[in-house]
Each structure stands twice: as C-alpha cells, then as structure tokens.
PDB file of C-alpha atoms in Angstrom:
ATOM      1  CA  UNK A 156      -0.001   0.000   0.000  1.00 48.00           C
ATOM      2  CA  UNK A 157       1.499   3.365  -1.023  1.00 50.00           C
ATOM      3  CA  UNK A 158       1.303   6.554   1.036  1.00 53.00           C
ATOM      4  CA  UNK A 159      -1.625   7.998  -0.898  1.00 59.00           C
ATOM      5  CA  UNK A 160      -3.801   4.911  -0.527  1.00 69.00           C
ATOM      6  CA  UNK A 161      -2.973   4.681   3.175  1.00 66.00           C
ATOM      7  CA  UNK A 162      -3.965   8.319   3.689  1.00 69.00           C
ATOM      8  CA  UNK A 163      -7.140   7.733   1.665  1.00 72.00           C
ATOM      9  CA  UNK A 164      -8.036   4.774   3.888  1.00 68.00           C
ATOM     10  CA  UNK A 165      -7.491   6.893   7.002  1.00 67.00           C
ATOM     11  CA  UNK A 166      -9.619   9.674   5.504  1.00 71.00           C
ATOM     12  CA  UNK A 167     -12.431   7.212   4.872  1.00 70.00           C
ATOM     13  CA  UNK A 168     -12.339   5.842   8.420  1.00 66.00           C
ATOM     14  CA  UNK A 169     -12.324   9.333   9.922  1.00 67.00           C
ATOM     15  CA  UNK A 170     -15.166  10.432   7.626  1.00 67.00           C
ATOM     16  CA  UNK A 171     -17.309   7.408   8.386  1.00 65.00           C
ATOM     17  CA  UNK A 172     -17.086   7.790  12.146  1.00 62.00           C
ATOM     18  CA  UNK A 173     -20.342   9.295  13.300  1.00 54.00           C
ATOM     19  CA  UNK A 174     -19.782  13.028  13.972  1.00 56.00           C
ATOM     20  CA  UNK A 175     -16.045  12.192  14.071  1.00 59.00           C
ATOM     21  CA  UNK A 176     -16.381  11.196  17.732  1.00 78.00           C
ATOM     22  CA  UNK A 177     -13.012   9.613  18.221  1.00 83.00           C
ATOM     23  CA  UNK A 178     -13.637   9.450  21.974  1.00 86.00           C
ATOM     24  CA  UNK A 179     -16.242  10.578  24.491  1.00 88.00           C
ATOM     25  CA  UNK A 180     -13.852  10.769  27.461  1.00 91.00           C
ATOM     26  CA  UNK A 181     -10.103  11.449  27.253  1.00 93.00           C
ATOM     27  CA  UNK A 182      -8.522  12.908  30.363  1.00 93.00           C
ATOM     28  CA  UNK A 183      -6.532  12.535  33.543  1.00 95.00           C
ATOM     29  CA  UNK A 184      -8.812  12.604  36.588  1.00 95.00           C
ATOM     30  CA  UNK A 185      -8.111  12.575  40.333  1.00 96.00           C
ATOM     31  CA  UNK A 186     -10.263  10.924  42.994  1.00 96.00           C
ATOM     32  CA  UNK A 187     -10.122  11.698  46.713  1.00 95.00           C
ATOM     33  CA  UNK A 188      -9.470   8.860  49.223  1.00 92.00           C
ATOM     34  CA  UNK A 189     -12.387   6.398  49.221  1.00 92.00           C
ATOM     35  CA  UNK A 190     -14.330   8.515  46.719  1.00 94.00           C
ATOM     36  CA  UNK A 191     -17.014   6.484  44.948  1.00 93.00           C
ATOM     37  CA  UNK A 192     -18.579   6.688  41.517  1.00 91.00           C
ATOM     38  CA  UNK A 193     -21.481   4.662  40.110  1.00 86.00           C
ATOM     39  CA  UNK A 194     -22.923   2.121  39.698  1.00 91.00           C
ATOM     40  CA  UNK A 195     -23.578   2.833  36.048  1.00 91.00           C
ATOM     41  CA  UNK A 196     -23.191   1.275  32.612  1.00 91.00           C
ATOM     42  CA  UNK A 197     -22.759   2.556  29.087  1.00 90.00           C
ATOM     43  CA  UNK A 198     -22.279   1.447  25.504  1.00 88.00           C
ATOM     44  CA  UNK A 199     -18.767   2.909  25.447  1.00 89.00           C
ATOM     45  CA  UNK A 200     -15.670   0.784  25.948  1.00 90.00           C
ATOM     46  CA  UNK A 201     -13.836   2.216  28.966  1.00 94.00           C
ATOM     47  CA  UNK A 202     -10.068   2.026  29.471  1.00 95.00           C
ATOM     48  CA  UNK A 203      -8.503   3.306  32.697  1.00 96.00           C
ATOM     49  CA  UNK A 204      -4.784   3.388  33.469  1.00 96.00           C
ATOM     50  CA  UNK A 205      -3.962   3.754  37.171  1.00 95.00           C
ATOM     51  CA  UNK A 206      -1.306   6.452  37.165  1.00 94.00           C
ATOM     52  CA  UNK A 207      -1.166   6.796  40.947  1.00 93.00           C
ATOM     53  CA  UNK A 208      -2.668   5.047  43.971  1.00 92.00           C
ATOM     54  CA  UNK A 209      -5.045   2.101  43.860  1.00 90.00           C
ATOM     55  CA  UNK A 210      -8.750   1.465  43.489  1.00 91.00           C
ATOM     56  CA  UNK A 211     -11.504  -1.138  43.326  1.00 90.00           C
ATOM     57  CA  UNK A 212     -13.816  -1.763  40.398  1.00 90.00           C
ATOM     58  CA  UNK A 213     -17.019  -3.446  41.491  1.00 88.00           C
ATOM     59  CA  UNK A 214     -19.156  -5.498  39.135  1.00 85.00           C
ATOM     60  CA  UNK A 215     -22.417  -7.235  39.946  1.00 80.00           C
ATOM     61  CA  UNK A 216     -20.783 -10.421  41.207  1.00 72.00           C
ATOM     62  CA  UNK A 217     -17.148  -9.502  41.879  1.00 73.00           C
ATOM     63  CA  UNK A 218     -14.750  -6.802  42.992  1.00 79.00           C
ATOM     64  CA  UNK A 219     -11.349  -6.383  41.336  1.00 80.00           C
ATOM     65  CA  UNK A 220      -8.456  -4.402  42.829  1.00 82.00           C
ATOM     66  CA  UNK A 221      -6.196  -2.300  40.621  1.00 87.00           C
ATOM     67  CA  UNK A 222      -2.840  -0.835  41.612  1.00 85.00           C
ATOM     68  CA  UNK A 223      -0.444   1.698  40.100  1.00 88.00           C
ATOM     69  CA  UNK A 224       0.556   0.982  36.469  1.00 87.00           C
ATOM     70  CA  UNK A 225      -2.323  -1.455  35.941  1.00 88.00           C
ATOM     71  CA  UNK A 226      -4.987  -1.101  33.261  1.00 92.00           C
ATOM     72  CA  UNK A 227      -8.688  -1.944  33.389  1.00 92.00           C
ATOM     73  CA  UNK A 228     -10.818  -2.375  30.262  1.00 92.00           C
ATOM     74  CA  UNK A 229     -14.569  -2.368  30.887  1.00 91.00           C
ATOM     75  CA  UNK A 230     -16.576  -3.622  27.938  1.00 87.00           C
ATOM     76  CA  UNK A 231     -19.891  -2.264  26.679  1.00 86.00           C
ATOM     77  CA  UNK A 232     -23.034  -2.482  28.834  1.00 88.00           C
ATOM     78  CA  UNK A 233     -21.241  -3.825  31.910  1.00 89.00           C
ATOM     79  CA  UNK A 234     -22.694  -2.427  35.136  1.00 92.00           C
ATOM     80  CA  UNK A 235     -19.850  -1.257  37.362  1.00 93.00           C
ATOM     81  CA  UNK A 236     -18.901   1.132  40.146  1.00 93.00           C
ATOM     82  CA  UNK A 237     -15.590   2.626  41.234  1.00 93.00           C
ATOM     83  CA  UNK A 238     -14.008   3.290  44.621  1.00 92.00           C
ATOM     84  CA  UNK A 239     -10.675   5.058  45.135  1.00 92.00           C
ATOM     85  CA  UNK A 240      -8.086   3.699  47.552  1.00 88.00           C
ATOM     86  CA  UNK A 241      -6.981   5.068  50.915  1.00 87.00           C
ATOM     87  CA  UNK A 242      -4.511   7.505  49.341  1.00 90.00           C
ATOM     88  CA  UNK A 243      -6.728   8.555  46.452  1.00 93.00           C
ATOM     89  CA  UNK A 244      -6.357   7.630  42.795  1.00 95.00           C
ATOM     90  CA  UNK A 245      -5.261   9.312  39.573  1.00 96.00           C
ATOM     91  CA  UNK A 246      -6.555   7.706  36.377  1.00 96.00           C
ATOM     92  CA  UNK A 247      -5.862   8.249  32.709  1.00 95.00           C
ATOM     93  CA  UNK A 248      -9.277   7.623  31.160  1.00 95.00           C
ATOM     94  CA  UNK A 249     -10.295   6.853  27.596  1.00 94.00           C
ATOM     95  CA  UNK A 250     -13.879   6.012  26.640  1.00 93.00           C
ATOM     96  CA  UNK A 251     -15.069   5.455  23.087  1.00 87.00           C
ATOM     97  CA  UNK A 252     -17.860   3.739  21.164  1.00 85.00           C
ATOM     98  CA  UNK A 253     -17.208   0.196  19.869  1.00 81.00           C
ATOM     99  CA  UNK A 254     -17.729   1.502  16.326  1.00 77.00           C
ATOM    100  CA  UNK A 255     -14.166   2.837  16.489  1.00 75.00           C
ATOM    101  CA  UNK A 256     -12.727  -0.664  16.605  1.00 72.00           C
ATOM    102  CA  UNK A 257     -15.302  -2.032  14.173  1.00 67.00           C
ATOM    103  CA  UNK A 258     -13.609  -0.021  11.416  1.00 62.00           C
ATOM    104  CA  UNK A 259     -10.662  -2.402  11.694  1.00 63.00           C
ATOM    105  CA  UNK A 260     -12.812  -5.541  11.421  1.00 57.00           C
ATOM    106  CA  UNK A 261     -11.211  -7.608   8.674  1.00 50.00           C
ATOM    107  CA  UNK A 262     -13.464 -10.665   9.045  1.00 47.00           C
ATOM    108  CA  UNK A 263     -15.383  -9.775   5.877  1.00 46.00           C
ATOM    109  CA  UNK A 264     -12.222 -10.411   3.893  1.00 43.00           C
ATOM    110  CA  UNK A 265     -11.340 -13.510   5.918  1.00 42.00           C
ATOM    111  CA  UNK A 266      -8.186 -11.811   7.171  1.00 40.00           C
ATOM    112  CA  UNK A 267      -7.308 -12.714  10.766  1.00 44.00           C
ATOM    113  CA  UNK A 268     -10.922 -13.355  11.716  1.00 43.00           C
ATOM    114  CA  UNK A 269      -9.979 -13.640  15.385  1.00 48.00           C
ATOM    115  CA  UNK A 270      -8.875 -10.012  15.513  1.00 48.00           C
ATOM    116  CA  UNK A 271     -12.285  -8.425  15.947  1.00 52.00           C
ATOM    117  CA  UNK A 272     -13.980  -6.400  18.687  1.00 51.00           C
ATOM    118  CA  UNK A 273     -16.661  -9.088  18.872  1.00 47.00           C
ATOM    119  CA  UNK A 274     -14.237 -11.798  19.952  1.00 57.00           C
ATOM    120  CA  UNK A 275     -12.047  -9.650  22.205  1.00 66.00           C
ATOM    121  CA  UNK A 276     -14.708  -7.537  23.924  1.00 68.00           C
ATOM    122  CA  UNK A 277     -17.233 -10.306  24.474  1.00 62.00           C
ATOM    123  CA  UNK A 278     -19.373 -11.147  27.486  1.00 60.00           C
ATOM    124  CA  UNK A 279     -16.706 -13.585  28.653  1.00 59.00           C
ATOM    125  CA  UNK A 280     -14.180 -10.745  28.767  1.00 67.00           C
ATOM    126  CA  UNK A 281     -16.457  -8.127  30.336  1.00 80.00           C
ATOM    127  CA  UNK A 282     -13.552  -6.852  32.442  1.00 83.00           C
ATOM    128  CA  UNK A 283      -9.938  -7.165  31.315  1.00 84.00           C
ATOM    129  CA  UNK A 284      -7.085  -6.520  33.760  1.00 83.00           C
ATOM    130  CA  UNK A 285      -3.682  -5.773  32.251  1.00 84.00           C
ATOM    131  CA  UNK A 286      -0.535  -5.664  34.384  1.00 77.00           C
ATOM    132  CA  UNK A 287       2.817  -4.051  33.488  1.00 72.00           C
ATOM    133  CA  UNK A 288       2.069  -3.555  29.792  1.00 82.00           C
ATOM    134  CA  UNK A 289       3.896  -0.365  28.900  1.00 87.00           C
ATOM    135  CA  UNK A 290       3.024  -0.478  25.206  1.00 89.00           C
ATOM    136  CA  UNK A 291      -0.731  -0.558  25.807  1.00 92.00           C
ATOM    137  CA  UNK A 292      -0.423   2.282  28.308  1.00 93.00           C
ATOM    138  CA  UNK A 293       1.553   4.364  25.825  1.00 93.00           C
ATOM    139  CA  UNK A 294      -0.938   3.684  23.020  1.00 94.00           C
ATOM    140  CA  UNK A 295      -3.740   4.963  25.255  1.00 95.00           C
ATOM    141  CA  UNK A 296      -1.635   7.974  26.269  1.00 94.00           C
ATOM    142  CA  UNK A 297      -0.905   8.869  22.638  1.00 94.00           C
ATOM    143  CA  UNK A 298      -4.626   8.850  21.868  1.00 94.00           C
ATOM    144  CA  UNK A 299      -5.409  11.034  24.884  1.00 94.00           C
ATOM    145  CA  UNK A 300      -2.595  13.468  24.020  1.00 94.00           C
ATOM    146  CA  UNK A 301      -3.639  13.844  20.375  1.00 93.00           C
ATOM    147  CA  UNK A 302      -7.287  14.391  21.298  1.00 92.00           C
ATOM    148  CA  UNK A 303      -6.268  17.066  23.795  1.00 93.00           C
ATOM    149  CA  UNK A 304      -3.830  18.965  21.541  1.00 92.00           C
ATOM    150  CA  UNK A 305      -5.771  18.552  18.267  1.00 91.00           C
ATOM    151  CA  UNK A 306      -2.796  19.302  16.045  1.00 92.00           C
ATOM    152  CA  UNK A 307      -3.115  19.083  12.269  1.00 89.00           C
ATOM    153  CA  UNK A 308      -4.312  15.658  11.070  1.00 87.00           C
ATOM    154  CA  UNK A 309      -4.706  14.489  14.669  1.00 89.00           C
ATOM    155  CA  UNK A 310      -7.744  12.422  13.649  1.00 87.00           C
ATOM    156  CA  UNK A 311      -5.642  10.323  11.318  1.00 86.00           C
ATOM    157  CA  UNK A 312      -3.010   9.683  13.973  1.00 89.00           C
ATOM    158  CA  UNK A 313      -5.692   8.761  16.500  1.00 90.00           C
ATOM    159  CA  UNK A 314      -7.192   6.237  14.088  1.00 87.00           C
ATOM    160  CA  UNK A 315      -3.766   4.611  13.639  1.00 87.00           C
ATOM    161  CA  UNK A 316      -3.213   4.584  17.399  1.00 92.00           C
ATOM    162  CA  UNK A 317      -6.583   2.862  17.867  1.00 90.00           C
ATOM    163  CA  UNK A 318      -5.480   0.188  15.395  1.00 88.00           C
ATOM    164  CA  UNK A 319      -2.246  -0.238  17.371  1.00 90.00           C
ATOM    165  CA  UNK A 320      -4.208  -0.409  20.620  1.00 91.00           C
ATOM    166  CA  UNK A 321      -6.526  -3.104  19.256  1.00 88.00           C
ATOM    167  CA  UNK A 322      -3.587  -5.229  18.116  1.00 87.00           C
ATOM    168  CA  UNK A 323      -1.769  -4.852  21.443  1.00 89.00           C
ATOM    169  CA  UNK A 324      -4.897  -5.824  23.390  1.00 87.00           C
ATOM    170  CA  UNK A 325      -5.384  -8.770  21.053  1.00 82.00           C
ATOM    171  CA  UNK A 326      -1.797  -9.883  21.677  1.00 80.00           C
ATOM    172  CA  UNK A 327      -2.340  -9.620  25.414  1.00 78.00           C
ATOM    173  CA  UNK A 328      -5.517 -11.686  25.234  1.00 75.00           C
ATOM    174  CA  UNK A 329      -3.861 -14.233  22.983  1.00 68.00           C
ATOM    175  CA  UNK A 330      -0.984 -14.623  25.450  1.00 66.00           C
ATOM    176  CA  UNK A 331      -3.085 -14.478  28.605  1.00 59.00           C
ATOM    177  CA  UNK A 332      -5.448 -17.270  27.642  1.00 52.00           C
ATOM    178  CA  UNK A 333      -5.105 -20.692  26.074  1.00 53.00           C
ATOM    179  CA  UNK A 334      -8.070 -21.020  23.684  1.00 48.00           C
ATOM    180  CA  UNK A 335      -6.697 -24.175  22.040  1.00 47.00           C
ATOM    181  CA  UNK A 336      -6.686 -26.003  25.361  1.00 54.00           C
ATOM    182  CA  UNK A 337      -9.902 -27.614  26.574  1.00 58.00           C
ATOM    183  CA  UNK A 338      -8.690 -28.307  30.117  1.00 78.00           C
ATOM    184  CA  UNK A 339     -10.389 -25.800  32.430  1.00 83.00           C
ATOM    185  CA  UNK A 340      -7.926 -26.372  35.272  1.00 90.00           C
ATOM    186  CA  UNK A 341      -4.974 -25.554  33.046  1.00 87.00           C
ATOM    187  CA  UNK A 342      -6.724 -22.444  31.742  1.00 82.00           C
ATOM    188  CA  UNK A 343      -7.333 -21.259  35.302  1.00 86.00           C
ATOM    189  CA  UNK A 344      -3.723 -21.935  36.255  1.00 90.00           C
ATOM    190  CA  UNK A 345      -2.352 -20.050  33.246  1.00 86.00           C
ATOM    191  CA  UNK A 346      -4.674 -17.110  33.808  1.00 82.00           C
ATOM    192  CA  UNK A 347      -3.675 -16.960  37.479  1.00 88.00           C
ATOM    193  CA  UNK A 348       0.036 -17.060  36.600  1.00 90.00           C
ATOM    194  CA  UNK A 349      -0.320 -14.255  34.069  1.00 84.00           C
ATOM    195  CA  UNK A 350      -2.314 -12.060  36.434  1.00 85.00           C
ATOM    196  CA  UNK A 351       0.055 -12.579  39.380  1.00 89.00           C
ATOM    197  CA  UNK A 352       3.492 -13.161  37.851  1.00 90.00           C
ATOM    198  CA  UNK A 353       4.884 -10.018  39.520  1.00 90.00           C
ATOM    199  CA  UNK A 354       4.121 -11.309  43.033  1.00 91.00           C
ATOM    200  CA  UNK A 355       5.932 -13.896  45.147  1.00 91.00           C
ATOM    201  CA  UNK A 356       3.629 -16.578  43.769  1.00 91.00           C
ATOM    202  CA  UNK A 357       3.947 -20.274  44.706  1.00 94.00           C
ATOM    203  CA  UNK A 358       2.874 -23.344  42.784  1.00 95.00           C
ATOM    204  CA  UNK A 359       0.715 -24.292  45.765  1.00 95.00           C
ATOM    205  CA  UNK A 360      -1.262 -21.076  45.274  1.00 95.00           C
ATOM    206  CA  UNK A 361      -1.577 -21.741  41.552  1.00 95.00           C
ATOM    207  CA  UNK A 362      -2.821 -25.279  42.129  1.00 95.00           C
ATOM    208  CA  UNK A 363      -5.271 -24.122  44.780  1.00 95.00           C
ATOM    209  CA  UNK A 364      -6.703 -21.498  42.433  1.00 93.00           C
ATOM    210  CA  UNK A 365      -7.132 -24.136  39.724  1.00 92.00           C
ATOM    211  CA  UNK A 366      -8.790 -26.521  42.183  1.00 94.00           C
ATOM    212  CA  UNK A 367      -6.192 -29.267  41.796  1.00 95.00           C
ATOM    213  CA  UNK A 368      -3.075 -30.578  43.523  1.00 95.00           C
ATOM    214  CA  UNK A 369       0.477 -29.473  42.764  1.00 95.00           C
ATOM    215  CA  UNK A 370       1.408 -32.872  41.367  1.00 95.00           C
ATOM    216  CA  UNK A 371      -1.505 -32.819  38.907  1.00 95.00           C
ATOM    217  CA  UNK A 372      -0.662 -29.203  38.022  1.00 95.00           C
ATOM    218  CA  UNK A 373       2.829 -30.276  36.950  1.00 94.00           C
ATOM    219  CA  UNK A 374       1.335 -33.168  34.976  1.00 93.00           C
ATOM    220  CA  UNK A 375      -1.036 -30.835  33.085  1.00 90.00           C
ATOM    221  CA  UNK A 376       1.759 -28.457  32.118  1.00 88.00           C
ATOM    222  CA  UNK A 377       4.025 -31.305  31.070  1.00 86.00           C
ATOM    223  CA  UNK A 378       1.314 -33.007  28.998  1.00 81.00           C
ATOM    224  CA  UNK A 379      -0.132 -29.935  27.254  1.00 75.00           C
ATOM    225  CA  UNK A 380       2.829 -27.555  27.092  1.00 73.00           C
ATOM    226  CA  UNK A 381       5.886 -29.776  27.604  1.00 74.00           C
ATOM    227  CA  UNK A 382       7.125 -27.418  30.314  1.00 83.00           C
ATOM    228  CA  UNK A 383       6.967 -27.135  34.103  1.00 90.00           C
ATOM    229  CA  UNK A 384       4.713 -24.523  35.784  1.00 92.00           C
ATOM    230  CA  UNK A 385       7.771 -22.751  37.187  1.00 93.00           C
ATOM    231  CA  UNK A 386       9.475 -22.560  33.800  1.00 89.00           C
ATOM    232  CA  UNK A 387       6.235 -21.248  32.299  1.00 88.00           C
ATOM    233  CA  UNK A 388       6.082 -18.571  35.006  1.00 92.00           C
ATOM    234  CA  UNK A 389       9.679 -17.591  34.316  1.00 91.00           C
ATOM    235  CA  UNK A 390       8.893 -17.316  30.605  1.00 84.00           C
ATOM    236  CA  UNK A 391       6.127 -14.831  31.413  1.00 86.00           C
ATOM    237  CA  UNK A 392       8.467 -12.860  33.650  1.00 90.00           C
ATOM    238  CA  UNK A 393      11.289 -12.795  31.096  1.00 88.00           C
ATOM    239  CA  UNK A 394       8.941 -11.664  28.312  1.00 81.00           C
ATOM    240  CA  UNK A 395       7.685  -8.841  30.521  1.00 85.00           C
ATOM    241  CA  UNK A 396      11.221  -7.914  31.550  1.00 89.00           C
ATOM    242  CA  UNK A 397      12.287  -7.546  27.906  1.00 84.00           C
ATOM    243  CA  UNK A 398       9.344  -5.218  27.301  1.00 81.00           C
ATOM    244  CA  UNK A 399      10.262  -3.103  30.325  1.00 87.00           C
ATOM    245  CA  UNK A 400      13.970  -3.024  29.499  1.00 88.00           C
ATOM    246  CA  UNK A 401      13.283  -1.846  25.957  1.00 81.00           C
ATOM    247  CA  UNK A 402      10.410   0.549  26.612  1.00 80.00           C
ATOM    248  CA  UNK A 403      11.093   2.151  29.998  1.00 85.00           C
ATOM    249  CA  UNK A 404      13.881   3.873  31.872  1.00 87.00           C
ATOM    250  CA  UNK A 405      13.777   1.314  34.689  1.00 90.00           C
ATOM    251  CA  UNK A 406      17.114  -0.110  35.773  1.00 92.00           C
ATOM    252  CA  UNK A 407      17.845  -3.826  35.461  1.00 93.00           C
ATOM    253  CA  UNK A 408      17.413  -4.177  39.227  1.00 94.00           C
ATOM    254  CA  UNK A 409      14.052  -2.384  39.139  1.00 94.00           C
ATOM    255  CA  UNK A 410      12.873  -4.557  36.249  1.00 93.00           C
ATOM    256  CA  UNK A 411      13.986  -7.640  38.155  1.00 94.00           C
ATOM    257  CA  UNK A 412      11.752  -6.937  41.154  1.00 94.00           C
ATOM    258  CA  UNK A 413       8.904  -5.491  39.059  1.00 92.00           C
ATOM    259  CA  UNK A 414       8.665  -8.813  37.217  1.00 92.00           C
ATOM    260  CA  UNK A 415       8.605 -10.913  40.384  1.00 93.00           C
ATOM    261  CA  UNK A 416      12.166 -12.218  40.597  1.00 94.00           C
ATOM    262  CA  UNK A 417      13.627 -12.518  44.099  1.00 92.00           C
ATOM    263  CA  UNK A 418      17.137 -11.321  43.270  1.00 93.00           C
ATOM    264  CA  UNK A 419      19.057  -9.715  40.366  1.00 93.00           C
ATOM    265  CA  UNK A 420      21.411 -12.712  40.314  1.00 94.00           C
ATOM    266  CA  UNK A 421      18.567 -15.192  39.802  1.00 94.00           C
ATOM    267  CA  UNK A 422      16.970 -12.870  37.252  1.00 94.00           C
ATOM    268  CA  UNK A 423      20.196 -12.686  35.237  1.00 93.00           C
ATOM    269  CA  UNK A 424      20.680 -16.452  35.388  1.00 92.00           C
ATOM    270  CA  UNK A 425      17.146 -17.239  34.170  1.00 92.00           C
ATOM    271  CA  UNK A 426      17.330 -14.479  31.541  1.00 90.00           C
ATOM    272  CA  UNK A 427      20.553 -15.872  30.066  1.00 88.00           C
ATOM    273  CA  UNK A 428      19.189 -19.435  30.131  1.00 86.00           C
ATOM    274  CA  UNK A 429      16.147 -18.401  28.103  1.00 80.00           C
ATOM    275  CA  UNK A 430      17.575 -15.660  25.874  1.00 79.00           C
ATOM    276  CA  UNK A 431      21.233 -16.680  25.518  1.00 81.00           C
ATOM    277  CA  UNK A 432      22.357 -13.186  26.511  1.00 83.00           C
ATOM    278  CA  UNK A 433      22.319 -11.108  29.688  1.00 88.00           C
ATOM    279  CA  UNK A 434      19.742  -8.394  30.520  1.00 90.00           C
ATOM    280  CA  UNK A 435      22.461  -5.794  29.997  1.00 88.00           C
ATOM    281  CA  UNK A 436      23.182  -7.073  26.489  1.00 84.00           C
ATOM    282  CA  UNK A 437      19.505  -6.834  25.502  1.00 79.00           C
ATOM    283  CA  UNK A 438      19.690  -3.061  26.019  1.00 75.00           C
ATOM    284  CA  UNK A 439      22.292  -2.757  23.268  1.00 70.00           C
ATOM    285  CA  UNK A 440      20.222  -4.545  20.651  1.00 63.00           C
TER     286      UNK A 440
END
C-alpha cells in the first residue's frame, strides 16, 4: 500500500465515524481517598490506566483491585462502580464507542478473523485486567494526548493509534489465555500465573486457584505444554522484563523486582538461560 492509498483509507475511516467522535472521554482525573462513583453502565468501551494510587472496580458479582501501572478495560453495557483507595487515585481515562474498533474488522475479507472487537470484547471478557504492559499504556496515552492537543491531522493519527491499541490488546488476550486447550484447570492456572506473575507466587497457590493438587498441576503443564509450571512462570516474567527493558527507563534491578524475581542474580541467570544473553546485552540490541 502506497502513502496515498494509506492516507485515503485513514480519511475514509475518519469520515465514516459518526460526527467524528473519536472518543467521548479522554482525560486525567483525580479521585479523593475512598471517593465512589457509580454504579452505572454505558455502551462505550472504557479504558482506565492507574497512574497513581489504587482502586476497586465493582461489578455485579465480583470486585477487582487495581494498583499503580495497571490497566482496566470495561466492555460495553457492563454495570460497574468505582471506589478510590486510601490515598486517592489518579486515572488516565479513555472512553469510546465500539464503532471505532469495528472499522478495523477484517473478518469480511477472511483476514485474521480472530482479531475483531466481537471476539475480544465479548461477554466472557467483560472486564480485562492488564498488568505491566507499557506499550498498551503508551498507546492509550498517545490517543489522549492527540485528542487534547488537536494538532493538524490528529484524527488520522488517532485512528492509527486505535489500530495499534486493538492489536496490542489482542496480543495480550492471545498470550493471557489458552483457547486451544480444553482443560479448564490448566486455563485457570495459566490465567492466574499471568495475572500474578509479579508477586511472590507459589505453585501451591496456583494449584489451589485451579482446584487441583500441585502434582496434577505439573502433569497438566508437562502433557499440554511440555514445560513445568515454574518454567512457564519464568517465561512470562522474562517476556515482561524484555518489554520493560526496551520501553522504559527502569534499571535492570528495578525490572527484576517489578517482574517478580527474588534477586538480580537469579533474574540474570534465568534471563541468560532463556535468551542466551544477559539483561544488559539486551539493552544494546
């Protein structure tokens, strides 16, 4: 696709968006300690990045805690309420109609049918929690910044950033779940590992969450993935550490503890085992 046809495609998407509403909410907002909002629901997809503090998002049947640098994605028509933490909360908010993402739906051409708003933002994924994903946070921030500054051709940039955001969320969902696996216990274990990799998690806790014993947990991972649960956990941590090393100013030691490793020495050893190079060497690539 040449530059002219790409620009024409962007023009068409921008033009077709109803009243060119690229977002309904795009802001940074502060909440006082224990301040509450809701319950309410809306058609808009809501993305909140916790810039400072912590908070609780309450749904009809569950409450989910969010801490600094975590992202919550609330899908359309999900009834929810918000409560700030003891020290207050600062959120970067972005809310937009699902029609934004529908412009990137390639299923009509049989291209990557799985990459659609319907499959990602379904009832099963009514609330998505994303931990330590710098690229998704930055995609949201770019959209918010462009909508606030409104520089020339900002609409076109915002449309491209939405496409990037959709792909990054899709990647996260693809990595966080195991759709090809039919074993519910293994799915629960994998989901729990991916949501808690940055904590001092134990295999006993993983097994308990999945409703099975540790021995059977190891058997499931060996049978379906040909890997141990601990090695799988370390793979998650190493993948996240590479992202942080390449996309943040965090030191190697800070990345080590952010990703759940107990010591820089162990982090370096596991990193070199999996990547063949040290964390320091990855910075020079």
